[in-house]
Each structure stands twice: as structure tokens, then as C-alpha cells.
């Protein structure tokens, strides 16, 4: 069954602009291979080279009716397990996750999607858990939401955020107040041409505690249905660009680079990501 269309979750506020400005930019070398067994289990192996450090993990995913089980093992022998149940009731999604050997990592989360609302609540599986609640309400034009975490051990709120988002046929603007009211973020995403996937976006962050402002602007454009260009620059002079090509269905090669325009004598950072799927 398909989840009800609605405003999504709190994490979706400003997501279009964030994806445009930050998604797929890679400063390291990353290689991902996905294979499928005869009984439908997906096995994904990932290797990442960060400077002199090499990190690797193996993820297996098994889908059985409406239940999806993900198990990931990383270089440090941590085992991450996530079990997702889609639609145990209309509009509901249940998620159970834990990490071995971290005995305090267990968490259960319930999400509810409605035409005019989206709610997510999670509870840590410890004697004194952290409780998180986030919710949004609205319609296809405007939504508002909040995201709150409470630590029952200390009796303190560890997180309280709020945000609003406005959407038209080709523009999405959002405003969020995060980090316990210390960071104000305004963003916008504008679709210039749907045919060529051309869009522009910007994000302005203001941190009240340090009176620091960070402005990032970016754009994307598809040269053809299989090749996408992206570029961004911020007010600190960091300029980045990438080209992503789908050389076969679901298999992507992404080359990205970043240069500090205020220290042009420094060498550019070059990133490469290769994702192979059968």
C-alpha cells in the first residue's frame, strides 16, 4: 500500500534545498557495489577512502511482504540492525533499530502519515530513555512543524526546533529555528525548467551565539537524461561542482571538486563516487 500523500515529516522541511546544495558532493573516494541473491536479498558493499583512512561496511537488506530488515556491519565490527514495518495500520510505519554491542542504542519509532499531518515519535529502549516527538501539519501550500527531544534521565529538553515551509508550483521556501533556538535557517528552492531538471537554491544560516552567517547558493542542470551538473558557492569562498552520469540503469559515477577561492594556491579537493547495481 502507498502512504497517504501529505506534508511528510519535520525532516522534510527545507529538504529540497538541502539536497540541491549538499547531496552527492563527495570529498573522498567511495565505491559501492550492490548484488542480489536468488531469494531476493540485497547485499551492498561500500568502501570509502578518507585521506589515509579506509572505511568499509557491508549491508544486507531482506524484504518480506511489508517488513524490511537491514543489517550493516562496519570496519569497527559494529552491527546495525533496522527493522521497518510498512502499513501495519493505514498510514503507519514502525521502525525498530539497535546497534551491537551498544546496549543503550535500542530505539522504537512510529510514524503516521495523513493528508494534512505527519507525526514521528521515538523512544529509546533504556530504563531512562530519550523521548523524541516531531510533527507537521498543513496542506500542499503551507506547513508548520516542531521537533522536540526530552531526556527522562536528566529531566531536560535536549532538542526543541520549529519550522515553516511554503510551496508554490515552482518554489519552496522554508524557515527553521534549530539548536535550541540558536540557529535560524532560511532556504529556498526554485524550479527553473522541469524539462532539463534545472533549479536554483540558497540557504542562509545565522547562529545567534556567535553572530555568524553562512550563505550557500547553488544550481543544478541536466545535460541529458543521464548526466547532471551541479555547482555551489558559499560566502567563505568555497566553490564546488560535480558531474554525475548514470552509465547504466541505477549505476552512477560522480566526480566532484572543491576549491577555496580565497586560497587559490591550495590544491583542489577531488572526490569520486562509483555506485554499481545490477
PDB file of C-alpha atoms in Angstrom:
ATOM      1  CA  UNK A   1       0.000   0.000   0.000  1.00  0.00           C
ATOM      2  CA  UNK A   2       1.099   3.578  -0.628  1.00  0.00           C
ATOM      3  CA  UNK A   3       1.438   6.017   2.235  1.00  0.00           C
ATOM      4  CA  UNK A   4      -1.049   8.876   2.208  1.00  0.00           C
ATOM      5  CA  UNK A   5       0.244  11.950   0.444  1.00  0.00           C
ATOM      6  CA  UNK A   6       0.685  14.816   2.853  1.00  0.00           C
ATOM      7  CA  UNK A   7       3.200  17.241   4.351  1.00  0.00           C
ATOM      8  CA  UNK A   8       5.681  14.467   5.208  1.00  0.00           C
ATOM      9  CA  UNK A   9       7.797  14.715   8.355  1.00  0.00           C
ATOM     10  CA  UNK A  10       9.636  17.563  10.093  1.00  0.00           C
ATOM     11  CA  UNK A  11      12.895  16.455   8.476  1.00  0.00           C
ATOM     12  CA  UNK A  12      11.345  17.175   5.055  1.00  0.00           C
ATOM     13  CA  UNK A  13      11.167  20.930   5.769  1.00  0.00           C
ATOM     14  CA  UNK A  14      13.851  22.509   3.581  1.00  0.00           C
ATOM     15  CA  UNK A  15      14.929  19.118   2.197  1.00  0.00           C
ATOM     16  CA  UNK A  16      14.694  20.117  -1.472  1.00  0.00           C
ATOM     17  CA  UNK A  17      17.165  22.974  -0.948  1.00  0.00           C
ATOM     18  CA  UNK A  18      19.494  20.816   1.189  1.00  0.00           C
ATOM     19  CA  UNK A  19      19.550  18.071  -1.452  1.00  0.00           C
ATOM     20  CA  UNK A  20      20.368  20.603  -4.151  1.00  0.00           C
ATOM     21  CA  UNK A  21      23.177  22.208  -2.141  1.00  0.00           C
ATOM     22  CA  UNK A  22      24.771  19.220  -0.398  1.00  0.00           C
ATOM     23  CA  UNK A  23      23.647  15.868  -1.784  1.00  0.00           C
ATOM     24  CA  UNK A  24      26.121  13.855  -3.913  1.00  0.00           C
ATOM     25  CA  UNK A  25      29.053  16.200  -3.234  1.00  0.00           C
ATOM     26  CA  UNK A  26      31.926  13.901  -2.318  1.00  0.00           C
ATOM     27  CA  UNK A  27      35.321  14.896  -0.935  1.00  0.00           C
ATOM     28  CA  UNK A  28      36.529  11.322  -0.577  1.00  0.00           C
ATOM     29  CA  UNK A  29      36.769   8.257  -2.800  1.00  0.00           C
ATOM     30  CA  UNK A  30      33.751   5.978  -2.401  1.00  0.00           C
ATOM     31  CA  UNK A  31      32.935   2.707  -4.155  1.00  0.00           C
ATOM     32  CA  UNK A  32      29.607   0.893  -3.715  1.00  0.00           C
ATOM     33  CA  UNK A  33      28.519  -2.427  -5.224  1.00  0.00           C
ATOM     34  CA  UNK A  34      25.054  -3.938  -4.820  1.00  0.00           C
ATOM     35  CA  UNK A  35      24.226  -7.531  -5.712  1.00  0.00           C
ATOM     36  CA  UNK A  36      21.101  -9.651  -5.286  1.00  0.00           C
ATOM     37  CA  UNK A  37      20.882 -13.283  -4.219  1.00  0.00           C
ATOM     38  CA  UNK A  38      18.485 -15.769  -5.775  1.00  0.00           C
ATOM     39  CA  UNK A  39      15.998 -15.320  -2.916  1.00  0.00           C
ATOM     40  CA  UNK A  40      15.980 -11.507  -3.269  1.00  0.00           C
ATOM     41  CA  UNK A  41      18.402 -10.440  -0.536  1.00  0.00           C
ATOM     42  CA  UNK A  42      20.242  -7.245  -1.492  1.00  0.00           C
ATOM     43  CA  UNK A  43      23.907  -7.141  -0.436  1.00  0.00           C
ATOM     44  CA  UNK A  44      25.653  -3.762  -0.631  1.00  0.00           C
ATOM     45  CA  UNK A  45      29.393  -3.406  -0.039  1.00  0.00           C
ATOM     46  CA  UNK A  46      30.828   0.085   0.459  1.00  0.00           C
ATOM     47  CA  UNK A  47      34.439   1.209   0.711  1.00  0.00           C
ATOM     48  CA  UNK A  48      35.450   4.802   1.453  1.00  0.00           C
ATOM     49  CA  UNK A  49      38.960   6.244   1.424  1.00  0.00           C
ATOM     50  CA  UNK A  50      39.265   9.337   3.623  1.00  0.00           C
ATOM     51  CA  UNK A  51      42.825  10.558   3.274  1.00  0.00           C
ATOM     52  CA  UNK A  52      44.966   7.716   4.636  1.00  0.00           C
ATOM     53  CA  UNK A  53      41.981   6.070   6.336  1.00  0.00           C
ATOM     54  CA  UNK A  54      39.958   3.332   4.671  1.00  0.00           C
ATOM     55  CA  UNK A  55      36.445   2.536   5.916  1.00  0.00           C
ATOM     56  CA  UNK A  56      34.237  -0.304   4.756  1.00  0.00           C
ATOM     57  CA  UNK A  57      30.829  -1.764   5.538  1.00  0.00           C
ATOM     58  CA  UNK A  58      28.548  -4.494   4.252  1.00  0.00           C
ATOM     59  CA  UNK A  59      24.781  -4.074   4.295  1.00  0.00           C
ATOM     60  CA  UNK A  60      22.188  -6.783   3.668  1.00  0.00           C
ATOM     61  CA  UNK A  61      18.532  -5.998   3.058  1.00  0.00           C
ATOM     62  CA  UNK A  62      15.710  -8.528   3.079  1.00  0.00           C
ATOM     63  CA  UNK A  63      12.135  -7.638   2.147  1.00  0.00           C
ATOM     64  CA  UNK A  64       9.279  -9.932   3.155  1.00  0.00           C
ATOM     65  CA  UNK A  65       5.815  -8.573   2.358  1.00  0.00           C
ATOM     66  CA  UNK A  66       5.643  -5.262   4.287  1.00  0.00           C
ATOM     67  CA  UNK A  67       8.661  -5.957   6.528  1.00  0.00           C
ATOM     68  CA  UNK A  68      12.158  -4.778   5.564  1.00  0.00           C
ATOM     69  CA  UNK A  69      15.209  -5.876   7.564  1.00  0.00           C
ATOM     70  CA  UNK A  70      18.549  -4.066   7.161  1.00  0.00           C
ATOM     71  CA  UNK A  71      21.741  -5.376   8.784  1.00  0.00           C
ATOM     72  CA  UNK A  72      25.023  -3.469   8.387  1.00  0.00           C
ATOM     73  CA  UNK A  73      28.480  -4.418   9.658  1.00  0.00           C
ATOM     74  CA  UNK A  74      31.207  -1.748   9.631  1.00  0.00           C
ATOM     75  CA  UNK A  75      35.001  -1.725   9.930  1.00  0.00           C
ATOM     76  CA  UNK A  76      34.817  -1.475  13.739  1.00  0.00           C
ATOM     77  CA  UNK A  77      32.673  -4.652  13.963  1.00  0.00           C
ATOM     78  CA  UNK A  78      29.568  -2.711  14.914  1.00  0.00           C
ATOM     79  CA  UNK A  79      26.358  -4.380  13.760  1.00  0.00           C
ATOM     80  CA  UNK A  80      23.489  -2.043  12.885  1.00  0.00           C
ATOM     81  CA  UNK A  81      20.049  -3.623  12.610  1.00  0.00           C
ATOM     82  CA  UNK A  82      16.898  -1.838  11.442  1.00  0.00           C
ATOM     83  CA  UNK A  83      13.509  -3.488  11.023  1.00  0.00           C
ATOM     84  CA  UNK A  84      10.858  -1.448   9.206  1.00  0.00           C
ATOM     85  CA  UNK A  85       7.182  -2.394   9.063  1.00  0.00           C
ATOM     86  CA  UNK A  86       5.171  -0.534   6.416  1.00  0.00           C
ATOM     87  CA  UNK A  87       1.472  -0.023   6.956  1.00  0.00           C
ATOM     88  CA  UNK A  88       0.723  -2.252   9.953  1.00  0.00           C
ATOM     89  CA  UNK A  89      -2.269   0.107  10.033  1.00  0.00           C
ATOM     90  CA  UNK A  90      -3.314   2.676   7.407  1.00  0.00           C
ATOM     91  CA  UNK A  91      -0.756   5.499   7.207  1.00  0.00           C
ATOM     92  CA  UNK A  92       1.507   3.988   9.899  1.00  0.00           C
ATOM     93  CA  UNK A  93       5.151   2.939   9.691  1.00  0.00           C
ATOM     94  CA  UNK A  94       7.019   1.222  12.535  1.00  0.00           C
ATOM     95  CA  UNK A  95      10.833   1.198  12.872  1.00  0.00           C
ATOM     96  CA  UNK A  96      12.881  -0.793  15.378  1.00  0.00           C
ATOM     97  CA  UNK A  97      16.659  -0.303  15.454  1.00  0.00           C
ATOM     98  CA  UNK A  98      19.643  -1.245  17.601  1.00  0.00           C
ATOM     99  CA  UNK A  99      23.440  -1.441  17.424  1.00  0.00           C
ATOM    100  CA  UNK A 100      25.583  -4.287  18.741  1.00  0.00           C
ATOM    101  CA  UNK A 101      27.491  -4.029  21.075  1.00  0.00           C
ATOM    102  CA  UNK A 102      25.944  -0.694  22.224  1.00  0.00           C
ATOM    103  CA  UNK A 103      23.369  -1.811  24.803  1.00  0.00           C
ATOM    104  CA  UNK A 104      21.801   1.668  25.003  1.00  0.00           C
ATOM    105  CA  UNK A 105      21.202   2.049  21.263  1.00  0.00           C
ATOM    106  CA  UNK A 106      17.832   0.317  21.006  1.00  0.00           C
ATOM    107  CA  UNK A 107      15.047   2.547  19.738  1.00  0.00           C
ATOM    108  CA  UNK A 108      11.490   2.121  18.538  1.00  0.00           C
ATOM    109  CA  UNK A 109       9.854   4.705  16.289  1.00  0.00           C
ATOM    110  CA  UNK A 110       6.326   5.147  14.993  1.00  0.00           C
ATOM    111  CA  UNK A 111       5.479   7.363  12.043  1.00  0.00           C
ATOM    112  CA  UNK A 112       1.997   8.396  10.977  1.00  0.00           C
ATOM    113  CA  UNK A 113       1.243   9.965   7.600  1.00  0.00           C
ATOM    114  CA  UNK A 114      -2.030  11.780   6.983  1.00  0.00           C
ATOM    115  CA  UNK A 115      -3.250  14.020   4.193  1.00  0.00           C
ATOM    116  CA  UNK A 116      -2.780  17.084   6.409  1.00  0.00           C
ATOM    117  CA  UNK A 117      -0.280  15.886   9.024  1.00  0.00           C
ATOM    118  CA  UNK A 118       2.855  13.861   9.620  1.00  0.00           C
ATOM    119  CA  UNK A 119       3.926  12.626  13.055  1.00  0.00           C
ATOM    120  CA  UNK A 120       7.011  10.776  14.243  1.00  0.00           C
ATOM    121  CA  UNK A 121       7.618   9.676  17.810  1.00  0.00           C
ATOM    122  CA  UNK A 122      10.519   7.589  19.095  1.00  0.00           C
ATOM    123  CA  UNK A 123      11.515   6.082  22.419  1.00  0.00           C
ATOM    124  CA  UNK A 124      14.902   4.794  23.498  1.00  0.00           C
ATOM    125  CA  UNK A 125      14.807   1.259  24.926  1.00  0.00           C
ATOM    126  CA  UNK A 126      16.558   2.031  28.215  1.00  0.00           C
ATOM    127  CA  UNK A 127      15.432   2.500  31.807  1.00  0.00           C
ATOM    128  CA  UNK A 128      15.681   6.285  31.396  1.00  0.00           C
ATOM    129  CA  UNK A 129      15.044   6.831  27.684  1.00  0.00           C
ATOM    130  CA  UNK A 130      15.258   9.853  25.445  1.00  0.00           C
ATOM    131  CA  UNK A 131      11.803  10.574  24.022  1.00  0.00           C
ATOM    132  CA  UNK A 132      11.503  12.374  20.698  1.00  0.00           C
ATOM    133  CA  UNK A 133       8.405  13.848  19.096  1.00  0.00           C
ATOM    134  CA  UNK A 134       8.141  15.659  15.799  1.00  0.00           C
ATOM    135  CA  UNK A 135       5.087  16.676  13.872  1.00  0.00           C
ATOM    136  CA  UNK A 136       3.997  18.798  10.946  1.00  0.00           C
ATOM    137  CA  UNK A 137       0.580  19.983   9.857  1.00  0.00           C
ATOM    138  CA  UNK A 138      -0.666  21.803   6.796  1.00  0.00           C
ATOM    139  CA  UNK A 139      -1.563  21.354   3.157  1.00  0.00           C
ATOM    140  CA  UNK A 140       0.137  21.486  -0.249  1.00  0.00           C
ATOM    141  CA  UNK A 141       0.738  25.247   0.170  1.00  0.00           C
ATOM    142  CA  UNK A 142       1.921  25.774   3.742  1.00  0.00           C
ATOM    143  CA  UNK A 143       3.083  23.551   6.602  1.00  0.00           C
ATOM    144  CA  UNK A 144       4.436  24.181  10.072  1.00  0.00           C
ATOM    145  CA  UNK A 145       6.056  21.785  12.493  1.00  0.00           C
ATOM    146  CA  UNK A 146       8.125  21.138  15.577  1.00  0.00           C
ATOM    147  CA  UNK A 147      10.779  18.654  16.702  1.00  0.00           C
ATOM    148  CA  UNK A 148      11.361  18.049  20.427  1.00  0.00           C
ATOM    149  CA  UNK A 149      13.518  15.613  22.434  1.00  0.00           C
ATOM    150  CA  UNK A 150      13.301  15.066  26.198  1.00  0.00           C
ATOM    151  CA  UNK A 151      15.865  13.183  28.301  1.00  0.00           C
ATOM    152  CA  UNK A 152      13.999  11.431  31.116  1.00  0.00           C
ATOM    153  CA  UNK A 153      17.280  10.801  32.994  1.00  0.00           C
ATOM    154  CA  UNK A 154      18.236  14.472  33.353  1.00  0.00           C
ATOM    155  CA  UNK A 155      14.738  15.932  33.022  1.00  0.00           C
ATOM    156  CA  UNK A 156      15.970  18.310  30.326  1.00  0.00           C
ATOM    157  CA  UNK A 157      14.898  19.038  26.783  1.00  0.00           C
ATOM    158  CA  UNK A 158      17.855  18.091  24.576  1.00  0.00           C
ATOM    159  CA  UNK A 159      16.264  19.458  21.415  1.00  0.00           C
ATOM    160  CA  UNK A 160      13.492  21.854  20.516  1.00  0.00           C
ATOM    161  CA  UNK A 161      13.159  23.019  16.935  1.00  0.00           C
ATOM    162  CA  UNK A 162      10.401  24.632  14.883  1.00  0.00           C
ATOM    163  CA  UNK A 163       9.895  25.348  11.205  1.00  0.00           C
ATOM    164  CA  UNK A 164       7.538  26.521   8.487  1.00  0.00           C
ATOM    165  CA  UNK A 165       7.504  25.886   4.748  1.00  0.00           C
ATOM    166  CA  UNK A 166       5.633  27.486   1.849  1.00  0.00           C
ATOM    167  CA  UNK A 167       5.215  25.847  -1.561  1.00  0.00           C
ATOM    168  CA  UNK A 168       4.012  27.102  -4.942  1.00  0.00           C
ATOM    169  CA  UNK A 169       4.076  25.383  -8.325  1.00  0.00           C
ATOM    170  CA  UNK A 170       7.806  26.118  -8.814  1.00  0.00           C
ATOM    171  CA  UNK A 171       9.096  27.495  -5.495  1.00  0.00           C
ATOM    172  CA  UNK A 172       9.647  26.109  -1.993  1.00  0.00           C
ATOM    173  CA  UNK A 173      10.679  28.450   0.839  1.00  0.00           C
ATOM    174  CA  UNK A 174      11.302  27.401   4.418  1.00  0.00           C
ATOM    175  CA  UNK A 175      12.356  28.881   7.745  1.00  0.00           C
ATOM    176  CA  UNK A 176      13.554  26.800  10.707  1.00  0.00           C
ATOM    177  CA  UNK A 177      14.797  27.587  14.213  1.00  0.00           C
ATOM    178  CA  UNK A 178      17.101  24.807  15.449  1.00  0.00           C
ATOM    179  CA  UNK A 179      19.807  24.064  18.048  1.00  0.00           C
ATOM    180  CA  UNK A 180      17.570  25.147  20.929  1.00  0.00           C
ATOM    181  CA  UNK A 181      16.835  28.438  19.226  1.00  0.00           C
ATOM    182  CA  UNK A 182      20.473  29.252  18.425  1.00  0.00           C
ATOM    183  CA  UNK A 183      20.403  28.669  14.657  1.00  0.00           C
ATOM    184  CA  UNK A 184      17.985  30.315  12.253  1.00  0.00           C
ATOM    185  CA  UNK A 185      17.948  28.812   8.753  1.00  0.00           C
ATOM    186  CA  UNK A 186      16.163  30.248   5.732  1.00  0.00           C
ATOM    187  CA  UNK A 187      16.198  28.363   2.434  1.00  0.00           C
ATOM    188  CA  UNK A 188      14.550  28.381  -0.934  1.00  0.00           C
ATOM    189  CA  UNK A 189      14.377  26.053  -3.932  1.00  0.00           C
ATOM    190  CA  UNK A 190      13.211  27.272  -7.319  1.00  0.00           C
ATOM    191  CA  UNK A 191      12.491  25.058 -10.316  1.00  0.00           C
ATOM    192  CA  UNK A 192      13.591  26.932 -13.435  1.00  0.00           C
ATOM    193  CA  UNK A 193      12.915  24.241 -16.046  1.00  0.00           C
ATOM    194  CA  UNK A 194      11.395  20.830 -15.215  1.00  0.00           C
ATOM    195  CA  UNK A 195      12.347  19.508 -18.666  1.00  0.00           C
ATOM    196  CA  UNK A 196      16.087  19.911 -18.003  1.00  0.00           C
ATOM    197  CA  UNK A 197      15.855  19.464 -14.217  1.00  0.00           C
ATOM    198  CA  UNK A 198      17.231  22.992 -13.888  1.00  0.00           C
ATOM    199  CA  UNK A 199      16.884  24.538 -10.451  1.00  0.00           C
ATOM    200  CA  UNK A 200      18.495  27.113  -8.193  1.00  0.00           C
ATOM    201  CA  UNK A 201      18.574  27.224  -4.416  1.00  0.00           C
ATOM    202  CA  UNK A 202      20.020  29.050  -1.449  1.00  0.00           C
ATOM    203  CA  UNK A 203      20.410  28.568   2.277  1.00  0.00           C
ATOM    204  CA  UNK A 204      21.232  31.203   4.896  1.00  0.00           C
ATOM    205  CA  UNK A 205      22.251  30.127   8.404  1.00  0.00           C
ATOM    206  CA  UNK A 206      22.538  32.603  11.269  1.00  0.00           C
ATOM    207  CA  UNK A 207      23.980  31.466  14.596  1.00  0.00           C
ATOM    208  CA  UNK A 208      22.922  33.836  17.373  1.00  0.00           C
ATOM    209  CA  UNK A 209      25.581  32.750  19.902  1.00  0.00           C
ATOM    210  CA  UNK A 210      28.471  33.697  17.577  1.00  0.00           C
ATOM    211  CA  UNK A 211      26.618  36.165  15.309  1.00  0.00           C
ATOM    212  CA  UNK A 212      27.931  34.106  12.398  1.00  0.00           C
ATOM    213  CA  UNK A 213      26.250  33.981   8.990  1.00  0.00           C
ATOM    214  CA  UNK A 214      26.733  31.298   6.330  1.00  0.00           C
ATOM    215  CA  UNK A 215      25.198  31.767   2.888  1.00  0.00           C
ATOM    216  CA  UNK A 216      25.295  28.968   0.315  1.00  0.00           C
ATOM    217  CA  UNK A 217      23.841  29.239  -3.189  1.00  0.00           C
ATOM    218  CA  UNK A 218      23.736  26.543  -5.836  1.00  0.00           C
ATOM    219  CA  UNK A 219      22.240  25.288  -9.056  1.00  0.00           C
ATOM    220  CA  UNK A 220      21.703  22.073 -10.989  1.00  0.00           C
ATOM    221  CA  UNK A 221      21.089  21.256 -14.647  1.00  0.00           C
ATOM    222  CA  UNK A 222      20.725  18.032 -16.625  1.00  0.00           C
ATOM    223  CA  UNK A 223      22.767  17.942 -19.821  1.00  0.00           C
ATOM    224  CA  UNK A 224      20.746  14.903 -20.885  1.00  0.00           C
ATOM    225  CA  UNK A 225      18.504  12.355 -19.101  1.00  0.00           C
ATOM    226  CA  UNK A 226      21.601  10.539 -17.797  1.00  0.00           C
ATOM    227  CA  UNK A 227      24.004  13.383 -16.928  1.00  0.00           C
ATOM    228  CA  UNK A 228      23.588  16.057 -14.260  1.00  0.00           C
ATOM    229  CA  UNK A 229      25.740  19.070 -13.395  1.00  0.00           C
ATOM    230  CA  UNK A 230      25.667  20.816 -10.018  1.00  0.00           C
ATOM    231  CA  UNK A 231      27.566  23.790  -8.587  1.00  0.00           C
ATOM    232  CA  UNK A 232      27.550  25.750  -5.344  1.00  0.00           C
ATOM    233  CA  UNK A 233      29.468  28.516  -3.581  1.00  0.00           C
ATOM    234  CA  UNK A 234      29.331  29.982  -0.083  1.00  0.00           C
ATOM    235  CA  UNK A 235      30.251  33.341   1.415  1.00  0.00           C
ATOM    236  CA  UNK A 236      33.567  31.920   2.699  1.00  0.00           C
ATOM    237  CA  UNK A 237      34.771  31.455  -0.868  1.00  0.00           C
ATOM    238  CA  UNK A 238      34.374  27.673  -1.062  1.00  0.00           C
ATOM    239  CA  UNK A 239      33.239  26.762  -4.573  1.00  0.00           C
ATOM    240  CA  UNK A 240      32.212  23.225  -5.532  1.00  0.00           C
ATOM    241  CA  UNK A 241      30.980  21.476  -8.650  1.00  0.00           C
ATOM    242  CA  UNK A 242      30.091  17.939  -9.668  1.00  0.00           C
ATOM    243  CA  UNK A 243      29.074  15.922 -12.664  1.00  0.00           C
ATOM    244  CA  UNK A 244      27.036  12.738 -12.237  1.00  0.00           C
ATOM    245  CA  UNK A 245      26.440  10.233 -15.019  1.00  0.00           C
ATOM    246  CA  UNK A 246      24.169   7.185 -14.991  1.00  0.00           C
ATOM    247  CA  UNK A 247      26.248   4.969 -17.282  1.00  0.00           C
ATOM    248  CA  UNK A 248      23.853   2.066 -16.878  1.00  0.00           C
ATOM    249  CA  UNK A 249      20.453   1.797 -15.109  1.00  0.00           C
ATOM    250  CA  UNK A 250      20.852   2.647 -11.381  1.00  0.00           C
ATOM    251  CA  UNK A 251      24.669   2.716 -11.694  1.00  0.00           C
ATOM    252  CA  UNK A 252      26.182   6.154 -11.116  1.00  0.00           C
ATOM    253  CA  UNK A 253      29.599   7.751 -11.442  1.00  0.00           C
ATOM    254  CA  UNK A 254      30.036  11.085  -9.654  1.00  0.00           C
ATOM    255  CA  UNK A 255      33.117  13.313  -9.852  1.00  0.00           C
ATOM    256  CA  UNK A 256      33.160  16.389  -7.625  1.00  0.00           C
ATOM    257  CA  UNK A 257      35.668  19.070  -6.777  1.00  0.00           C
ATOM    258  CA  UNK A 258      36.034  21.902  -4.295  1.00  0.00           C
ATOM    259  CA  UNK A 259      38.355  24.905  -4.393  1.00  0.00           C
ATOM    260  CA  UNK A 260      38.950  27.674  -1.869  1.00  0.00           C
ATOM    261  CA  UNK A 261      38.807  30.838  -3.962  1.00  0.00           C
ATOM    262  CA  UNK A 262      40.393  32.804  -1.117  1.00  0.00           C
ATOM    263  CA  UNK A 263      43.419  30.480  -1.092  1.00  0.00           C
ATOM    264  CA  UNK A 264      43.706  29.534  -4.732  1.00  0.00           C
ATOM    265  CA  UNK A 265      47.263  28.311  -4.224  1.00  0.00           C
ATOM    266  CA  UNK A 266      45.903  25.348  -2.277  1.00  0.00           C
ATOM    267  CA  UNK A 267      45.147  22.256  -4.340  1.00  0.00           C
ATOM    268  CA  UNK A 268      41.516  21.472  -5.093  1.00  0.00           C
ATOM    269  CA  UNK A 269      39.772  18.637  -3.302  1.00  0.00           C
ATOM    270  CA  UNK A 270      38.633  15.965  -5.746  1.00  0.00           C
ATOM    271  CA  UNK A 271      36.031  13.360  -4.850  1.00  0.00           C
ATOM    272  CA  UNK A 272      34.930  10.249  -6.713  1.00  0.00           C
ATOM    273  CA  UNK A 273      31.903   8.065  -6.061  1.00  0.00           C
ATOM    274  CA  UNK A 274      31.051   4.946  -8.045  1.00  0.00           C
ATOM    275  CA  UNK A 275      27.822   3.041  -7.355  1.00  0.00           C
ATOM    276  CA  UNK A 276      27.186  -0.207  -9.243  1.00  0.00           C
ATOM    277  CA  UNK A 277      23.856  -2.017  -9.314  1.00  0.00           C
ATOM    278  CA  UNK A 278      22.824  -4.974 -11.485  1.00  0.00           C
TER     279      UNK A 278
END
